[in-house]
Amino acid sequence: MTDESTLVLDVASLTKRYEGPQGEVRVLSNYDLKISKGEFVAVRGPSGCGKSTLLLAAGGLLSPESGQVKVDGTDLYQLSRGDRSTFRADKIGFVFQQFHLIPYLSVLDNALTPSLENPGNDSLNRARQLLDEFGLKDRLDHVPGQLSTGEKQRVAMVRALLNSPSLVLADEPTGNLDAENSKVILDRLKDFAQQGGAVLLVTHDDQAAEAADRVIQLESVGATS
Amino acid sequence: MSIIKLIFGEIWFRKTHFALNLFAASFAVTLFVAGPTLINGYSRASSDRLTTMKEKFEEESKLYKDETRKIMLKLGFNLLILHKDTNMDDFWAEDYSAIDMPQDYVDRLANAKTLTLATHIVATLQSKIEWNDRKVLLKGFQKETPQPHKKKKKPMGHIVKPGHAYLGYRLGIGKKVGDKIQILGKEFTISQIFSEKGSKEDITIAVDLKDAQNLLNKEGKINQILALGCKCEGSLLPQVRKQLAEVLPETKITEQNSKAIARAEQRQLVDQQNEKILSETKDAHQEVEGTLRTLDAVTTPIVVIASAIWMALLALSNVRERRSEIGILRAVGLRSAKILSLFLGKATIIGLASGCIGFGLGYLIAILFGVNALEVASNYFNLSPQIFFYALIGAPLISIMASYLPALTALNQDPAIVLREE
């Protein structure tokens, strides 16, 4: 039995379909997933099995056909679009394989983008502190084009952690990194979970999967007509 | 971190995109400003040119008028009023009318308020007489009869004292002022001998009207009334005839001194010519102004619309280029209004900058074109606060309108798709 009070992510009966060239493709069907505080969960599976779909739906970025996604007890898709954005800014951090840093902003400003919607007094100090912890103290004024891929992903990690979210959703965060940088990122995700956060990691990488407390294998649901 | 920082950071990062947008918007504003500035400047210059021309012509006309008036006065009376039964063939052969009129005709004329076109009315009695074995012209002059309803002027005509006579040049040869002469058996003193005129004046004896009436046994009679067509118009006769017929239907009128008439006609001709020049110049200016207005009315909207389309396409390409950025901003929780403000804020900056640049350029182009092509002095082109206001409000508005739909596509973009694709 999962303890409801420590439950961070509660995905229940999630179904998501796409319209493909050869008809409707159902990538997730009545899918359930629960992640509690302190848990680092990795999701593995073949391409197209719905790993990224699960992650984006869990982050409130992809409305499912049916089912529920609750984060800290709040049903994301019952919220208005604006409220969902605010909720996401407060409770969820994202890390992507492609980093998605804004090319014209400095490292510090990229890290601060989650504070755009709710600028808090402490955002700047926290960003500086996190960047320091991630070894980017001397890179604050650099733009992404001046960083290595490992550094870029570390900036993306700082951005995800800025608002002290409950849940971090990581989509192949080590996909473009060497072993050393991958370890840094995985260690940080592990630390985050150990400090009471919850991590959902989507990966193909064995090393990444090994770092997780729990590994879920996702199978292809297949096409339906 | 703020939205403003994001906007300016993006502008700096994508300078070419910003420059292309700025160029499009500035081009439209330039034309929007140049058109009215040029038209207003040209219109002011035209108005001034026409006023100067008009003033010059009026001054010229006034001079001519004054000159004509002086000539008319110098040439003397130009209207002759005779009895209506006068045979004009005999009149021109004999130089006087054989048919007399009552002397009170002259009072009726002078007192007639409807007679506005004749002034300086003088009653005369003229006849040919034998004097010192030759035929001479005896003229009796009454002092000018005042017209009570008209302004007092220096009287015209000879004012000869009773018992005195003025002699024409030929009659005065061998005589001097103060000599006594006999005219039809009565003694007169010579008061004046005229200089040579080269006309019948040279064989004329002028005396007081009463003296002439006594000498010719025509008490209370006159046979010619002299007058001056006071308006100095060439085609005066028909109007004076009309007025005269109402006052003295028993008379008729003829005109003399063609030189004065010709002069008056010449003045009228100059006036007409000047009016024609003025009217043609005005027409030419209006035509140029009309062409400028038409050109402005056609070109400016086309350029504004084309620029707006260009800006919309640029904004669309900007949205596409920033898909990942928008996706991540949505993922980190940025609301739609702030995403929209990123694009519309940039559009506002482009609009404001292009408003200022376009205003300056438009003003300069208006001056350059106006001075070189239309020959209008640069001081006629004013910096209009009204046009500046419209440029400063209009340019951001058009820029925002052009960016609005592309910005909406950015809002409607599904971040999940973008983040997954990237």
XYZ file of C-alpha atoms in Angstrom, chain A residues 18 52-53 56 61-62 81-83 85-86 88-89 94 96 98 100 102-105 109 112-114 116-117 159, chain B residues 1-3 5-6 9-10 13-14 322 324-325 328-335 338 411 414-416 419-420 422:
56
model
C -2.321 10.213 -31.335
C 7.935 10.949 -23.132
C 4.158 11.102 -23.388
C 4.776 15.347 -20.441
C 1.859 19.703 -20.635
C -0.146 17.049 -22.475
C -4.572 26.457 -18.328
C -3.258 29.492 -16.425
C -3.555 27.856 -13.025
C 1.059 26.963 -15.524
C 1.356 28.516 -12.078
C 3.808 23.769 -12.752
C 6.105 26.703 -11.977
C 11.730 19.699 -16.122
C 15.266 17.577 -21.216
C 18.143 18.954 -25.526
C 16.203 23.929 -24.034
C 17.328 30.265 -24.086
C 20.274 31.136 -26.307
C 20.420 34.875 -25.617
C 20.167 34.690 -21.834
C 19.126 34.397 -16.323
C 16.013 32.286 -13.236
C 13.371 31.738 -15.955
C 11.002 29.841 -13.584
C 9.431 35.015 -14.346
C 5.888 34.113 -13.398
C 16.506 25.817 -13.652
C 14.927 38.463 -14.609
C 12.099 40.210 -16.294
C 10.078 40.115 -19.496
C 15.153 41.707 -20.281
C 13.901 38.793 -22.357
C 17.910 40.127 -25.091
C 16.052 38.551 -27.996
C 20.353 38.184 -30.284
C 18.341 38.393 -33.517
C 11.479 30.510 -31.032
C 11.801 25.716 -28.295
C 12.101 28.894 -26.250
C 10.416 25.757 -22.295
C 8.904 28.994 -21.024
C 5.523 27.273 -20.988
C 7.087 24.272 -19.258
C 8.559 26.452 -16.499
C 5.116 27.920 -15.917
C 4.953 31.145 -17.889
C 1.323 32.151 -18.457
C 3.433 36.855 -20.559
C 0.311 30.795 -27.647
C 1.587 22.785 -27.930
C 4.711 22.797 -25.733
C 4.583 19.023 -25.458
C 9.713 19.749 -26.421
C 9.300 16.196 -27.692
C 13.344 19.067 -30.172
